[in-house]
mmCIF file of C-alpha atoms in Angstrom:
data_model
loop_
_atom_site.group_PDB
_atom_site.id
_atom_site.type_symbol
_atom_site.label_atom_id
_atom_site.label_comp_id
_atom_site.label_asym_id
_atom_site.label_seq_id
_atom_site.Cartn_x
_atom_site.Cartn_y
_atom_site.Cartn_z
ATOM 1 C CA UNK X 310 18.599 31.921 2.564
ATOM 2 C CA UNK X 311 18.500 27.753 3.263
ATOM 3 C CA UNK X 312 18.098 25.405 0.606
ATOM 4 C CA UNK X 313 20.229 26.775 -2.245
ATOM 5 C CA UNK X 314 23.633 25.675 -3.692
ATOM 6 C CA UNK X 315 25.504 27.878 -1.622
ATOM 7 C CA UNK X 316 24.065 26.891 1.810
ATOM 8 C CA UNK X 317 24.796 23.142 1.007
ATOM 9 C CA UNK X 318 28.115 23.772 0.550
ATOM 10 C CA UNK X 319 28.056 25.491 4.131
ATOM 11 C CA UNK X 320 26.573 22.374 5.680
ATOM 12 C CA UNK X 321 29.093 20.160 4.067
ATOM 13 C CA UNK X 322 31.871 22.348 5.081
ATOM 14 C CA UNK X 323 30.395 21.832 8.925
ATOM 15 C CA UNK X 324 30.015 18.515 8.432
ATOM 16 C CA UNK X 325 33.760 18.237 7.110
ATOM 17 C CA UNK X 326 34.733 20.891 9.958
ATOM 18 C CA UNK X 327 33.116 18.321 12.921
ATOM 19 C CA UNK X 328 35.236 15.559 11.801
ATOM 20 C CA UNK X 329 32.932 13.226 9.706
ATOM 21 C CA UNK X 330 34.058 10.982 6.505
ATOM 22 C CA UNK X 331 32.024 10.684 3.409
ATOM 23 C CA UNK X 332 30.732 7.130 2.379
ATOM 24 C CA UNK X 333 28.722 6.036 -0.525
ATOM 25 C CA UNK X 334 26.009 3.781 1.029
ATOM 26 C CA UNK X 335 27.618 0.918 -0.804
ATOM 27 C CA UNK X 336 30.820 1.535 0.912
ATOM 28 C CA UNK X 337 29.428 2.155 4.163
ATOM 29 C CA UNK X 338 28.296 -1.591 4.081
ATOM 30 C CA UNK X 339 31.562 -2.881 3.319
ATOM 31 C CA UNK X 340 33.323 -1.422 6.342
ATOM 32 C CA UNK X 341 30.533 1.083 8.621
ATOM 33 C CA UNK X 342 33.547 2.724 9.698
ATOM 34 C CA UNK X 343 32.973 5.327 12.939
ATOM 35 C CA UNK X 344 32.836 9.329 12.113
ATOM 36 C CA UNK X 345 30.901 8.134 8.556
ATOM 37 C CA UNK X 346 28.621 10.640 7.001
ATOM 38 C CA UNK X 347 26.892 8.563 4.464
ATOM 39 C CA UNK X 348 25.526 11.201 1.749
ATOM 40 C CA UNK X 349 22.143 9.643 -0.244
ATOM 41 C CA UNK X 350 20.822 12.040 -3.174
ATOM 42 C CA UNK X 351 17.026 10.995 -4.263
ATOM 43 C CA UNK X 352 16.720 11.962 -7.713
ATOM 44 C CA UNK X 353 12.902 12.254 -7.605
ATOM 45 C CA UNK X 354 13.031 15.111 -10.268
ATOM 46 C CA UNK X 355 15.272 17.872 -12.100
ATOM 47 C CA UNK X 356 18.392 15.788 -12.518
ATOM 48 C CA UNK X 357 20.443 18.837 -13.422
ATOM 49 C CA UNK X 358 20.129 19.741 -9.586
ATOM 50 C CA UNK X 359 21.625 16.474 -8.482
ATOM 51 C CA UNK X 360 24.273 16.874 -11.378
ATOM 52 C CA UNK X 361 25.494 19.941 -9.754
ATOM 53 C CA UNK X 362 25.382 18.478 -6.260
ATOM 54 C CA UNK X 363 28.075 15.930 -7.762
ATOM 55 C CA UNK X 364 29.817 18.416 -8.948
ATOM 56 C CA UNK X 365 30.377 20.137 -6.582
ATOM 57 C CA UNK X 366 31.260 16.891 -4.546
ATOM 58 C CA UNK X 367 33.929 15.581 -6.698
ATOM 59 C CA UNK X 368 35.651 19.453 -6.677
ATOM 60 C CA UNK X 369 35.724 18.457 -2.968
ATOM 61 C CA UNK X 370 37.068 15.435 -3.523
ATOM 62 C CA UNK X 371 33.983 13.561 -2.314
ATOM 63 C CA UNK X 372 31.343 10.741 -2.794
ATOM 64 C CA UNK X 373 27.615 10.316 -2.364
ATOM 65 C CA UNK X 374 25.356 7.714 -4.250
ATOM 66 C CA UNK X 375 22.294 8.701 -6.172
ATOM 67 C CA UNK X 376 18.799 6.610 -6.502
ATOM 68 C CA UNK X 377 17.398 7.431 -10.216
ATOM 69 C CA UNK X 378 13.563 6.629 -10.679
ATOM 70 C CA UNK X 379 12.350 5.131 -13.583
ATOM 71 C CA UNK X 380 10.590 8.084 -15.177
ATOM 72 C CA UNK X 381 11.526 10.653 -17.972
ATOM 73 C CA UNK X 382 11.488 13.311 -14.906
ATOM 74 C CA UNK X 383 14.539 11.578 -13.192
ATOM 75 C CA UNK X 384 16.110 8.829 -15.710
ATOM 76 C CA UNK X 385 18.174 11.518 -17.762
ATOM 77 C CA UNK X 386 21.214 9.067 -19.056
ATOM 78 C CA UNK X 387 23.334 11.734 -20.210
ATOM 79 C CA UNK X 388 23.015 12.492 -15.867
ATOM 80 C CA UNK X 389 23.564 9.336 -14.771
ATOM 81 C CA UNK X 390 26.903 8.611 -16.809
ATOM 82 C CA UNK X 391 28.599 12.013 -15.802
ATOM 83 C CA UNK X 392 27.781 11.258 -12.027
ATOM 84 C CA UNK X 393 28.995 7.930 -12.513
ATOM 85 C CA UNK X 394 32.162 9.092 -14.469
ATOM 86 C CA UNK X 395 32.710 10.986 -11.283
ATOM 87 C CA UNK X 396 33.134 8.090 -9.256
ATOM 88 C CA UNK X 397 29.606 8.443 -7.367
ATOM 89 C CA UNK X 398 27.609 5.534 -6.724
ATOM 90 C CA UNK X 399 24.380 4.754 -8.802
ATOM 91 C CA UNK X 400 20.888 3.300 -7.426
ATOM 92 C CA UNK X 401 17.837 2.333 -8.116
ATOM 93 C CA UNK X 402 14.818 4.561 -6.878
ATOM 94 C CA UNK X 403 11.940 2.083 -6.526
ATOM 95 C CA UNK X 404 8.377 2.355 -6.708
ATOM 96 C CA UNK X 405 6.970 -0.522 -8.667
ATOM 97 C CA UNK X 406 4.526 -1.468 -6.452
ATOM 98 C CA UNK X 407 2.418 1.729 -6.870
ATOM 99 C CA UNK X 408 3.390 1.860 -11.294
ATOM 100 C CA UNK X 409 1.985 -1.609 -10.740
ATOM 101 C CA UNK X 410 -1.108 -0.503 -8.777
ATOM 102 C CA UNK X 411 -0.097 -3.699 -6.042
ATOM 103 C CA UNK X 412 0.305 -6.580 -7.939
ATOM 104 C CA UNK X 413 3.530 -7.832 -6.906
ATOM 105 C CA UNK X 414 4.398 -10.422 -9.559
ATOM 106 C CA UNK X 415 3.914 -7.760 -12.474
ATOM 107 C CA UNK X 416 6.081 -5.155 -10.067
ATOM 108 C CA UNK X 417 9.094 -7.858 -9.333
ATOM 109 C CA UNK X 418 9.124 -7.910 -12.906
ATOM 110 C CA UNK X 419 9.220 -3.793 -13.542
ATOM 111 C CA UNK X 420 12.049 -3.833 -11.120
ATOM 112 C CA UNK X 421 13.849 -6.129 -13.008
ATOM 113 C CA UNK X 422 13.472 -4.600 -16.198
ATOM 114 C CA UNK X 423 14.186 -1.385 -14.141
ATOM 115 C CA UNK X 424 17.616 -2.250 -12.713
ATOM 116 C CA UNK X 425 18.684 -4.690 -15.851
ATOM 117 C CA UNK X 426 18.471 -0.704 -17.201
ATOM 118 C CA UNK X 427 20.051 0.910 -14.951
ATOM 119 C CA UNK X 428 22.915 -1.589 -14.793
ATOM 120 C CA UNK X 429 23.782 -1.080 -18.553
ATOM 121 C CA UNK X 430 24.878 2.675 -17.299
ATOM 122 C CA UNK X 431 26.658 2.224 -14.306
ATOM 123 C CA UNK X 432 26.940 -0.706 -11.621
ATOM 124 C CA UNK X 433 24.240 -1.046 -9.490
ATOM 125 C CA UNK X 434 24.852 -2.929 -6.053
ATOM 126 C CA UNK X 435 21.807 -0.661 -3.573
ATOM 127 C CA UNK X 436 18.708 0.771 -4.085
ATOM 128 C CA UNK X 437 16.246 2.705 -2.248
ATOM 129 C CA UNK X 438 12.384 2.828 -1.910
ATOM 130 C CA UNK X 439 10.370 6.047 -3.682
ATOM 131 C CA UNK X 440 7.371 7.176 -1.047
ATOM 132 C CA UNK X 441 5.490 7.616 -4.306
ATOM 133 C CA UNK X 442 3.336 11.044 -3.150
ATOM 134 C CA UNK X 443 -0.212 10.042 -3.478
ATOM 135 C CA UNK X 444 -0.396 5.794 -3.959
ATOM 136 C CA UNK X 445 -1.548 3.993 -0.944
ATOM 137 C CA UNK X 446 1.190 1.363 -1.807
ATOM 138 C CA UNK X 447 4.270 1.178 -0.302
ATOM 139 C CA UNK X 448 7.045 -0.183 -2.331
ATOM 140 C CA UNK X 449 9.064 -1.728 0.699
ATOM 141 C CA UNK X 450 6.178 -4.327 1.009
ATOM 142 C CA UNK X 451 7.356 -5.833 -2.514
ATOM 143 C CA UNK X 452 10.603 -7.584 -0.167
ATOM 144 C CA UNK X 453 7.613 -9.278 2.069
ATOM 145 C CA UNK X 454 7.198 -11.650 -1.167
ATOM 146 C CA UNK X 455 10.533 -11.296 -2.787
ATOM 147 C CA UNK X 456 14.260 -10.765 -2.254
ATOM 148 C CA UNK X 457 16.022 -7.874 -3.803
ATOM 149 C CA UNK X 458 19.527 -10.180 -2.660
ATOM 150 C CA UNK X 459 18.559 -12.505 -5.699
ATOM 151 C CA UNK X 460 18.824 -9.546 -7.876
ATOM 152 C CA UNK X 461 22.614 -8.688 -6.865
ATOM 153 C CA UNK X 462 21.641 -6.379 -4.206
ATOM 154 C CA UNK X 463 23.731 -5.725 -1.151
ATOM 155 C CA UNK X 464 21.665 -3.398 0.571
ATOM 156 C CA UNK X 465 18.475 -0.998 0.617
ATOM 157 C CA UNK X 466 18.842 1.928 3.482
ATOM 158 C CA UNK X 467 15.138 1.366 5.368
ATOM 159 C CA UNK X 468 16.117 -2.918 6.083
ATOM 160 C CA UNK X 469 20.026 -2.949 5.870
ATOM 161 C CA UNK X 470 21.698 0.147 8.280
ATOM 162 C CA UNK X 471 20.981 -0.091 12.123
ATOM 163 C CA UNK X 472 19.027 3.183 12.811
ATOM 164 C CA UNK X 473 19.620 2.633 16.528
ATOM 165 C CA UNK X 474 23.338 3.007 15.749
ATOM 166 C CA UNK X 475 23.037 5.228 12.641
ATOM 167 C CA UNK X 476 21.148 8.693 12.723
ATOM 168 C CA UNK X 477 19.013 9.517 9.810
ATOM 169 C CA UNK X 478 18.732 13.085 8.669
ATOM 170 C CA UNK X 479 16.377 13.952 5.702
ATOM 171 C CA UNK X 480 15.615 17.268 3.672
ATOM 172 C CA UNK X 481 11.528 15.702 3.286
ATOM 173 C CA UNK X 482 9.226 18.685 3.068
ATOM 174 C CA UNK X 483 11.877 20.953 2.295
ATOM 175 C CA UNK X 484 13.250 21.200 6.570
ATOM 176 C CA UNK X 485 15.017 18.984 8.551
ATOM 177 C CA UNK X 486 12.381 18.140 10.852
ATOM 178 C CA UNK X 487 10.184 16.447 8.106
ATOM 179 C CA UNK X 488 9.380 13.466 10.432
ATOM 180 C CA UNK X 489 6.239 15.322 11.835
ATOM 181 C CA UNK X 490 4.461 15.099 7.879
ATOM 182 C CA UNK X 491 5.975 12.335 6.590
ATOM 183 C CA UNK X 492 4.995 9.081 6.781
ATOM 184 C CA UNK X 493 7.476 6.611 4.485
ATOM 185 C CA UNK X 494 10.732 8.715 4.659
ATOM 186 C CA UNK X 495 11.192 8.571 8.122
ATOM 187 C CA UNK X 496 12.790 5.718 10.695
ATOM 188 C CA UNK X 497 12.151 3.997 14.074
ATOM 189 C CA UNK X 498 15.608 5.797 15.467
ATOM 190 C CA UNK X 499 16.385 6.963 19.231
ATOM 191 C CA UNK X 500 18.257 9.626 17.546
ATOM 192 C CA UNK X 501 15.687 12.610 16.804
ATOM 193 C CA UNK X 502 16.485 16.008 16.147
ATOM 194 C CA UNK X 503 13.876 19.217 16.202
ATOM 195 C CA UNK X 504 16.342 20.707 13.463
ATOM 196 C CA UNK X 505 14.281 22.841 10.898
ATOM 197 C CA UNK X 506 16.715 24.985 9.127
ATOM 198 C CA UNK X 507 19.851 24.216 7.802
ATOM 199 C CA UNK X 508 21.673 26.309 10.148
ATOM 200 C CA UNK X 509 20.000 24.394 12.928
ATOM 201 C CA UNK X 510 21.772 21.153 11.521
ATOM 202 C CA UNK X 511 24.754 23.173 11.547
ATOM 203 C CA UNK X 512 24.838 24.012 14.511
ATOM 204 C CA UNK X 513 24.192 20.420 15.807
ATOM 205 C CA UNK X 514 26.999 19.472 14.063
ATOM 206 C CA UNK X 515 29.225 22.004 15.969
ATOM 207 C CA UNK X 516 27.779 21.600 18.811
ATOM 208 C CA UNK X 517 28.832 17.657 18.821
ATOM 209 C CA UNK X 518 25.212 16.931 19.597
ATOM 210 C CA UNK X 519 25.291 13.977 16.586
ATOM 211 C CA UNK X 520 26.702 10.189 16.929
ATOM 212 C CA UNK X 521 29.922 9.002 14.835
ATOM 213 C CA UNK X 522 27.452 7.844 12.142
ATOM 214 C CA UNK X 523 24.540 9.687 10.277
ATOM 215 C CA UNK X 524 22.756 9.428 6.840
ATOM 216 C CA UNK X 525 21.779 12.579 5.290
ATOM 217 C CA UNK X 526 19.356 12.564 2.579
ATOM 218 C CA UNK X 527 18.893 14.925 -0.032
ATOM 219 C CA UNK X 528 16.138 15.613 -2.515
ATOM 220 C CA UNK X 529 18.322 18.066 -4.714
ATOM 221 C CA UNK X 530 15.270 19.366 -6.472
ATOM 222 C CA UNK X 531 14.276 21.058 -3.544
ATOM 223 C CA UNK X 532 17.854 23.219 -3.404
ATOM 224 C CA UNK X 533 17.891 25.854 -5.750
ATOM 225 C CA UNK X 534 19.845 28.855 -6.443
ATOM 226 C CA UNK X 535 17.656 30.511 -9.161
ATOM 227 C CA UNK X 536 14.951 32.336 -7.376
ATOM 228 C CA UNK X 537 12.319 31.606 -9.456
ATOM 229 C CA UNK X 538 12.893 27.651 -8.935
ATOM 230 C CA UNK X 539 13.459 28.493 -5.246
ATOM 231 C CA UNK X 540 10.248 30.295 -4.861
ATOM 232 C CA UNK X 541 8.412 27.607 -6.624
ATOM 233 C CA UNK X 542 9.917 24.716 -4.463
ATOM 234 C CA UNK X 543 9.346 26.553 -1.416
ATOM 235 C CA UNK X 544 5.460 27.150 -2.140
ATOM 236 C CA UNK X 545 4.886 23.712 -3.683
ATOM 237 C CA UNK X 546 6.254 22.102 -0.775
ATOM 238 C CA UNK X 547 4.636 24.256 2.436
ATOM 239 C CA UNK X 548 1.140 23.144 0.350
ATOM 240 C CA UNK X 549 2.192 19.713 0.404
ATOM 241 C CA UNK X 550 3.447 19.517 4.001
ATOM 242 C CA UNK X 551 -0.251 21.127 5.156
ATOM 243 C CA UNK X 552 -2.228 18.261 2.688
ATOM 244 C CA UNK X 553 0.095 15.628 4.112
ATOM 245 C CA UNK X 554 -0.029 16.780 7.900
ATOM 246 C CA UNK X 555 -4.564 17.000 7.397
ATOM 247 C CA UNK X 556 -5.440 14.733 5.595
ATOM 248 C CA UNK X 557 -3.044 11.492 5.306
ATOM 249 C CA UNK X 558 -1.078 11.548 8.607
ATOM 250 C CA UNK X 559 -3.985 10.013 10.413
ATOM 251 C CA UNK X 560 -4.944 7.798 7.650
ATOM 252 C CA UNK X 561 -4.067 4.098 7.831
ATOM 253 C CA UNK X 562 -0.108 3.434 6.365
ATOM 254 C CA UNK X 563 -1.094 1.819 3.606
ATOM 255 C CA UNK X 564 -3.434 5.245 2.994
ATOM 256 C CA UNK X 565 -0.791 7.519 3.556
ATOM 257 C CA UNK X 566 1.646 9.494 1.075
ATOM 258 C CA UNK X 567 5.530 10.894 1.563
ATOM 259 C CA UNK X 568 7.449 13.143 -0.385
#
């Protein structure tokens, strides 16, 4: 069965197994070393889930970094310490552009207020923009009038790694081939895989068909042991992927939605 606990650990195993390193995304800028497997966690909901992901990391003896949004449904502090205490790397998960319905001076300022936050948890040095299902904003767009550099930032994923170099491997619409109904969480990349399943990524991995460098990211809410929560997830996001795929996919971008 793909997307529960027990599969992860299976896919990190392979990933371990074909030779990769783990990087935080702030470590990966300090070095990009070759055979990096840079492990991103959006924490767009149920916190718990990404808490066990950690956990199950540091028994490992791994890291990954973690982008928290600013809402009760993700901001759990109690979270956010213990993955820091495990030497993780925090982040901010961004979408102030579409809490701030487009006005960009009021959403330079949520950010701000946002990471300021944040900071007074754990150190915050990258963050990384929320598709925000729904809002015809897209938070990226704040950086056309600001610079997130000003605020102490080293790096956000979508400007600062070379996806011509890098591959980029998401979990968006609960597969691995979420590209063809997404429209934010995706990247211009010559390195494009038709994996759906986990096991397909699995077998990529064993089958050397990957470069020295990838980005995987996970939305942990979607990886569930308990059936009940797995069920849910699984029905939730096949509706989504058929709304997203009909009706916003051949909208205009600034139209369109991601999960």
């Amino acid at each position: 069965m793909d997307f529960t606990l027990q599969m992860y650990i299976e896919l990190i195993a392979a990933i371990r197994n074909a030779g990769y390193y783990f990087s935080t995304f702030g470590a990966f800028l300090q070095t990009g070393p070759p055979n990096t497997v840079i492990l991103r966690h959006d924490v767009d909901l149920m916190p718990q889930n990404s808490l066990n992901f950690a956990r199950i990391q540091y028994e490992l003896g791994i890291r990954g970094v973690y982008y928290f949004r600013a809402i009760p449904a993700s901001w759990d502090e109690a979270v956010i310490l213990e993955i820091a205490r495990m030497g993780h790397e925090i982040g901010y998960h961004y979408e102030c552009l579409t809490t701030c319905r487009g006005n960009r001076d009021l959403a330079i300022d949520d950010f701000g207020k946002n990471l300021t936050a944040l900071r007074k948890l754990a150190p915050v040095t990258t963050i990384c923009m929320h598709g925000s299902p729904l809002s015809k904003y897209d938070s990226k767009d704040l950086w056309k009038t600001y610079s997130y550099r000003d605020f102490g930032i080293r790096g956000e994923p979508y400007f600062d790694i070379d996806f011509s170099k890098v591959a980029y491997l998401t979990d968006t619409g609960r597969r691995w081939d979420g590209y063809n109904v997404s429209v934010r969480d995706k990247v211009n990349s010559v390195h494009r895989y038709n994996y759906k399943s986990t096991r397909d990524v699995i077998a990529g991995l064993q089958n050397q068909q990957l470069p020295d460098q990838i980005m995987f990211t996970f939305h942990p809410q979607r990886w569930n042991s308990n059936p009940a929560y797995w069920v849910r997830e699984l029905v939730f996001q096949r509706a989504k992927n058929v709304i997203k795929q009909y009706f916003y996919m051949n909208q205009p971008a600034t139209q369109s939605i991601d999960g």
